[in-house]
Short mmCIF file of C-alpha atoms in Angstrom, two decimals:
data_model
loop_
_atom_site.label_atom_id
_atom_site.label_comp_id
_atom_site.label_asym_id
_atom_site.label_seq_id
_atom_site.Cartn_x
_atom_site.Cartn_y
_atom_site.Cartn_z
CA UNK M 1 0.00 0.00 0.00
CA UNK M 2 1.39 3.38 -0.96
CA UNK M 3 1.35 6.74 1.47
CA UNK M 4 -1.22 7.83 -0.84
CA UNK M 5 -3.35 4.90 -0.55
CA UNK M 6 -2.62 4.80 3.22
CA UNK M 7 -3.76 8.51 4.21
CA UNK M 8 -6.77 7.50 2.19
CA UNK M 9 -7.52 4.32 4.04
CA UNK M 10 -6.67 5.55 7.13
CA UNK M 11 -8.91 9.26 6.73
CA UNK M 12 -11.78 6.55 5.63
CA UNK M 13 -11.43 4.69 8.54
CA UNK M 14 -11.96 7.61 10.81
CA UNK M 15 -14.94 9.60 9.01
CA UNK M 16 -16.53 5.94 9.25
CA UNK M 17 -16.38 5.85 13.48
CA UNK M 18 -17.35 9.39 13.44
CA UNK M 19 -20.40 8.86 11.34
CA UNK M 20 -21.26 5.61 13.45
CA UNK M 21 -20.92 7.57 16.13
CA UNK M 22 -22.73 10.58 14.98
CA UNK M 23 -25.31 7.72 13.96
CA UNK M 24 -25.72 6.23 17.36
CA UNK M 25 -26.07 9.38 19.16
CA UNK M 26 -22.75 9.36 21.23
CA UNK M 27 -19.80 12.09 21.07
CA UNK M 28 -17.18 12.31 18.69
CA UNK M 29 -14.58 11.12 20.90
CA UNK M 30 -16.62 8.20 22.47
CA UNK M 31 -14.54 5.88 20.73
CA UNK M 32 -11.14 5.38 19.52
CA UNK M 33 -9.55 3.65 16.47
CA UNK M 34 -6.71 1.14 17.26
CA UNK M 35 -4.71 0.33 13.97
CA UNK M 36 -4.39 -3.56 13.93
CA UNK M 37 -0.63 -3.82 12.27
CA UNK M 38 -0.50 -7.83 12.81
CA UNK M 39 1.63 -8.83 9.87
CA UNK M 40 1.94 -5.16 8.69
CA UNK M 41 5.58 -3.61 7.91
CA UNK M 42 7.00 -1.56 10.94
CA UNK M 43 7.32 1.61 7.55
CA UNK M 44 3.73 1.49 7.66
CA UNK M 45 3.12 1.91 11.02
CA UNK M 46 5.61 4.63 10.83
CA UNK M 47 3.41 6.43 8.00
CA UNK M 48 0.10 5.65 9.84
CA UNK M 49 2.12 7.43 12.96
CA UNK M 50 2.73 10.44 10.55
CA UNK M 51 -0.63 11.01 9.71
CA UNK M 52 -1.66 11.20 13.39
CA UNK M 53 -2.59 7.48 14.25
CA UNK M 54 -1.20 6.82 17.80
CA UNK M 55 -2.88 3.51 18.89
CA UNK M 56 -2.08 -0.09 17.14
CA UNK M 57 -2.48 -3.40 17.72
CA UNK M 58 -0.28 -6.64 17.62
CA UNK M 59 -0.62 -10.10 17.99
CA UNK M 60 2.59 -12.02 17.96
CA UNK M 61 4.97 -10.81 20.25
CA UNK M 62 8.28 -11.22 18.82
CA UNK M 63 7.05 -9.56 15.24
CA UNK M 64 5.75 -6.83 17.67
CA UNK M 65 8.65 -6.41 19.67
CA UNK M 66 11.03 -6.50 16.51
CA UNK M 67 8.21 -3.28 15.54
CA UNK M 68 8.58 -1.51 18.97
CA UNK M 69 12.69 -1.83 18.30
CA UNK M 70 12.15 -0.13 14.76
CA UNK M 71 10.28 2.32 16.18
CA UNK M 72 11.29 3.41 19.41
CA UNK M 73 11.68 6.88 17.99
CA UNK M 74 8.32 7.72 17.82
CA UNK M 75 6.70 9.75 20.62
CA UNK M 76 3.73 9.07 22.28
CA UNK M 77 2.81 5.88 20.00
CA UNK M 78 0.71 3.20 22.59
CA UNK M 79 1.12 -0.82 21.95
CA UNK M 80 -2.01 -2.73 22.35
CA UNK M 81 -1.23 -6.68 22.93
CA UNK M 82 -5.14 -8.45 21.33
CA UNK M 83 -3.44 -11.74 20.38
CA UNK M 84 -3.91 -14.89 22.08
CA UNK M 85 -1.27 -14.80 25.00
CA UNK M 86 0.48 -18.16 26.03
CA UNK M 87 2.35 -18.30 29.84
CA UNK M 88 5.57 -18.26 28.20
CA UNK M 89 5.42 -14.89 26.61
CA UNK M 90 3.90 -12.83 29.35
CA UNK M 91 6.71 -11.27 30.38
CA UNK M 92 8.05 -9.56 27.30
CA UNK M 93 4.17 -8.40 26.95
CA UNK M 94 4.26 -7.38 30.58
CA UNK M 95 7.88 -5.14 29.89
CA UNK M 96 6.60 -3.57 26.31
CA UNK M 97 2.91 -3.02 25.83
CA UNK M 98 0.41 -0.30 27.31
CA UNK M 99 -2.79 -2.48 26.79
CA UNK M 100 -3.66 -5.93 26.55
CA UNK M 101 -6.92 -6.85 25.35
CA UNK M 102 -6.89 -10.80 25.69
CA UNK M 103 -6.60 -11.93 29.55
CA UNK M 104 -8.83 -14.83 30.31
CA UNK M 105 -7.59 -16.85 32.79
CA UNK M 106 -6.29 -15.76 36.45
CA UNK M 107 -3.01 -17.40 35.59
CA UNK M 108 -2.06 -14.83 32.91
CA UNK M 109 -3.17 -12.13 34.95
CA UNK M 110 -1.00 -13.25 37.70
CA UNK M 111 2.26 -12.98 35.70
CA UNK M 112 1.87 -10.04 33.54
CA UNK M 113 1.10 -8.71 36.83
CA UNK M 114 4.12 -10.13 38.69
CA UNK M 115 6.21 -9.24 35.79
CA UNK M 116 5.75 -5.64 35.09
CA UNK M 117 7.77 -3.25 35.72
CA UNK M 118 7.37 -0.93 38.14
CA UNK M 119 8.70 1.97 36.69
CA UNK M 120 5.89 1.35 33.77
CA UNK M 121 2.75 1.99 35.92
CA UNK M 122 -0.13 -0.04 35.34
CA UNK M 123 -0.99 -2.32 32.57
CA UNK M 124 -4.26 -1.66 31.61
CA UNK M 125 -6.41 -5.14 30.78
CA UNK M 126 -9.32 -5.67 29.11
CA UNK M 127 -11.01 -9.37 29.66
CA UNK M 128 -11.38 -11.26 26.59
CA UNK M 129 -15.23 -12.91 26.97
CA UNK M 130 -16.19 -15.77 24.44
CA UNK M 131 -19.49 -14.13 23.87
CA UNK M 132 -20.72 -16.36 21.40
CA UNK M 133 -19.82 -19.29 23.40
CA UNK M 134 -17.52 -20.72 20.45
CA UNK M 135 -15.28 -24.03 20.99
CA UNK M 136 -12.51 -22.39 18.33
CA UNK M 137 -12.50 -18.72 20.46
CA UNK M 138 -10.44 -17.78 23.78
CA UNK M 139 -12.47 -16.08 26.27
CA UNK M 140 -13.44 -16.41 29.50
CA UNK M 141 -17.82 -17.36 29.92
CA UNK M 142 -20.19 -14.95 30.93
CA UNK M 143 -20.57 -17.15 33.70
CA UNK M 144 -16.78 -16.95 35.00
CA UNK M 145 -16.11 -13.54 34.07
CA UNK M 146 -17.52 -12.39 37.35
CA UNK M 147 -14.75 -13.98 39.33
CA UNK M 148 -12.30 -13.83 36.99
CA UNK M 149 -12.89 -9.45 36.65
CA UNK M 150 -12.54 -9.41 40.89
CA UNK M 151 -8.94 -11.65 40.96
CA UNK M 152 -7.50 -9.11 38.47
CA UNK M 153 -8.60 -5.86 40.22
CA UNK M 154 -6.90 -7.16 42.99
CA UNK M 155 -3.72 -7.02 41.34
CA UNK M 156 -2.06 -3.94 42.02
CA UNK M 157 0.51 -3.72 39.06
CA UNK M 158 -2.89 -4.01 36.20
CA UNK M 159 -5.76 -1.76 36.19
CA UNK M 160 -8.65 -3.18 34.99
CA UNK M 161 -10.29 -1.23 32.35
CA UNK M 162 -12.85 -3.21 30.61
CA UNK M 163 -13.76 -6.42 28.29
CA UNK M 164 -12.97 -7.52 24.50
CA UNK M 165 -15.20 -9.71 22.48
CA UNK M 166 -14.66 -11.29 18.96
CA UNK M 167 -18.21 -12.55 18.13
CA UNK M 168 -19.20 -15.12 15.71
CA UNK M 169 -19.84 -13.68 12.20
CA UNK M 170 -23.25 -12.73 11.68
CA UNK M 171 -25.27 -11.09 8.86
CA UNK M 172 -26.88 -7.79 9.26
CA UNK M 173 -26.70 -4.45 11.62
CA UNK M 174 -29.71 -6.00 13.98
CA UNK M 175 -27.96 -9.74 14.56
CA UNK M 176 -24.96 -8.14 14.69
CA UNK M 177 -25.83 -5.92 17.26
CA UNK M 178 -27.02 -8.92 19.81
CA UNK M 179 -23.95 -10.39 20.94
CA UNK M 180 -22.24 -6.40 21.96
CA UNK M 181 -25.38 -5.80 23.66
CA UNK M 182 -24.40 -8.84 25.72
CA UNK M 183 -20.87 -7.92 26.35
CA UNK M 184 -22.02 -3.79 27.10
CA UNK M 185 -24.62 -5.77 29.80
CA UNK M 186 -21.39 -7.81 31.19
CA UNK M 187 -19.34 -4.46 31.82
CA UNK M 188 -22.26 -2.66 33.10
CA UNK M 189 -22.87 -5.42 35.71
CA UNK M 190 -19.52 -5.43 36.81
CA UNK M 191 -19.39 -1.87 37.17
CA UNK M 192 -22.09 -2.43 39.66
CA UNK M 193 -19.98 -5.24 41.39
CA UNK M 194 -16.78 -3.66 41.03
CA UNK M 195 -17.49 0.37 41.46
CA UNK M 196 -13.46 0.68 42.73
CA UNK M 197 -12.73 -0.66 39.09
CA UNK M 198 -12.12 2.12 36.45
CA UNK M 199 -14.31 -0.10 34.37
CA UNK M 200 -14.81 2.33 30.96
CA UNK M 201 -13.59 0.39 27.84
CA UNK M 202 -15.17 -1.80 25.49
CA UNK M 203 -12.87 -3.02 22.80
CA UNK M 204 -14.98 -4.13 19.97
CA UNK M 205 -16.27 -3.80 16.39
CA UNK M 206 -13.64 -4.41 13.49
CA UNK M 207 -13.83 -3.87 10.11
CA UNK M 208 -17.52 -6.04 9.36
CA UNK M 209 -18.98 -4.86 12.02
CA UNK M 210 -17.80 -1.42 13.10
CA UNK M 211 -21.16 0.62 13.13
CA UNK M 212 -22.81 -2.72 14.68
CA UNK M 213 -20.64 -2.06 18.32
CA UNK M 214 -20.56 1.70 18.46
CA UNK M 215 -24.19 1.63 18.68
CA UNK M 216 -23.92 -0.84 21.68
CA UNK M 217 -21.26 1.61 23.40
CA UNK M 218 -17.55 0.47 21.79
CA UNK M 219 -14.90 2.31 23.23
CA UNK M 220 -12.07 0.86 21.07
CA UNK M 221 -12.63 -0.41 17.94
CA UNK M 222 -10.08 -2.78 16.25
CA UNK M 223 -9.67 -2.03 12.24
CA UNK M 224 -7.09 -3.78 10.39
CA UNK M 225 -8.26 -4.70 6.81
CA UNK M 226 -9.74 -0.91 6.92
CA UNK M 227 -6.59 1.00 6.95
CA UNK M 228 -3.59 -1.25 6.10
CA UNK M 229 -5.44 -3.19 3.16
CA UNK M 230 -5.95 -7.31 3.09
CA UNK M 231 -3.51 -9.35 4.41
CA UNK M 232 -1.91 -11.96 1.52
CA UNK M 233 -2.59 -15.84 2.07
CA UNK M 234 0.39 -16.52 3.71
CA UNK M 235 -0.52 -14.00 6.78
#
């Protein structure tokens, strides 16, 4: 993708979440974009940075950290971890990212809290839920968020700031709508069960289904395909 095509893509991206926004009655800032890079060239990033795009999103950790190396000269850009995350790479998540969108077990939580550094403040976590109940999807159930939500905020080196949700593919703005409504119902409850817990981010909606979760209160929604153009076969 050129820099022509990419100011394009990315300028496209953002007039659609402020017209989905504008759409579902909420305020122009309700929501932010997070640039999903996965599998995208640290230059682009770089160009995406340039045109004012501060928030992306990896999934693989070393390809991510090889990134963050490439670009460690770029101010104020925030890493956002939304990949599957396996015991054995918590730490260099812990050490290097801002966010991570995809804690659902207490185990995880436990190191990346144990292993953060100090110096970096809190990690903020969002609790991947399997909200369409799908053998193939991480998540943690409705039914075990509830404890799962209370072990992290009692982790002093993460602040828990919400939930993530990836929901089966479905066909039309009403069906698509269902399982978000679920998820904004999940955070609202624990709100009421947590009110210590700065409990204000939703991270969902990506590029099928953007306008579908602003209208059920996304806070962060994940667009890949959208800005940085379709990944080849082989990513």
């Amino acid at each position: 993708m050129t820099d022509l095509v990419l100011s394009e893509s990315l300028a496209a991206a953002r007039t659609r979440l402020a017209d989905a926004l504008n759409a579902a009655g909420r305020p122009a800032d309700a929501a932010r974009l997070l640039a999903v890079s996965k599998t995208k060239p640290a230059a682009m990033i770089r160009e995406a940075w340039h045109l004012g795009q501060r928030e992306f999103g990896e999934n693989y950790v070393q390809e991510a950290l090889d990134k963050q190396a490439e670009l460690a000269d770029l101010e104020s850009i925030v890493w956002h971890f939304i990949g599957p995350l396996q015991s054995n790479k918590t730490r260099e998540v812990a050490g290097h990212f801002a966010w991570v969108h995809s804690v659902d077990r207490e185990k995880i939580a436990r190191r990346l809290n144990d292993q953060r550094p100090e110096a970096l403040g809190p990690l903020d976590i969002c609790l991947q839920v399997n909200i369409s109940d799908e053998a193939s999807k991480s998540g943690v159930s409705l039914e075990a968020l509830p404890a799962l939500a209370e072990a992290v905020q009692a982790l002093p080196r993460l602040r828990l700031r919400g939930l993530m949700a990836i929901p089966a593919p479905a066909e039309g703005l009403e069906d698509q709508r269902v399982p978000f409504a679920r998820l904004r119902e999940a955070l609202e409850a624990l709100r009421e069960r947590l009110p210590e817990a700065p409990l204000d981010s939703l991270s969902m909606g990506m590029t099928a289904d953007l306008e579908a979760a602003v209208l059920e209160g996304a806070t962060l929604v994940r667009l890949g395909t959208a800005i940085f153009g379709e990944r080849s076969a082989h990513e």
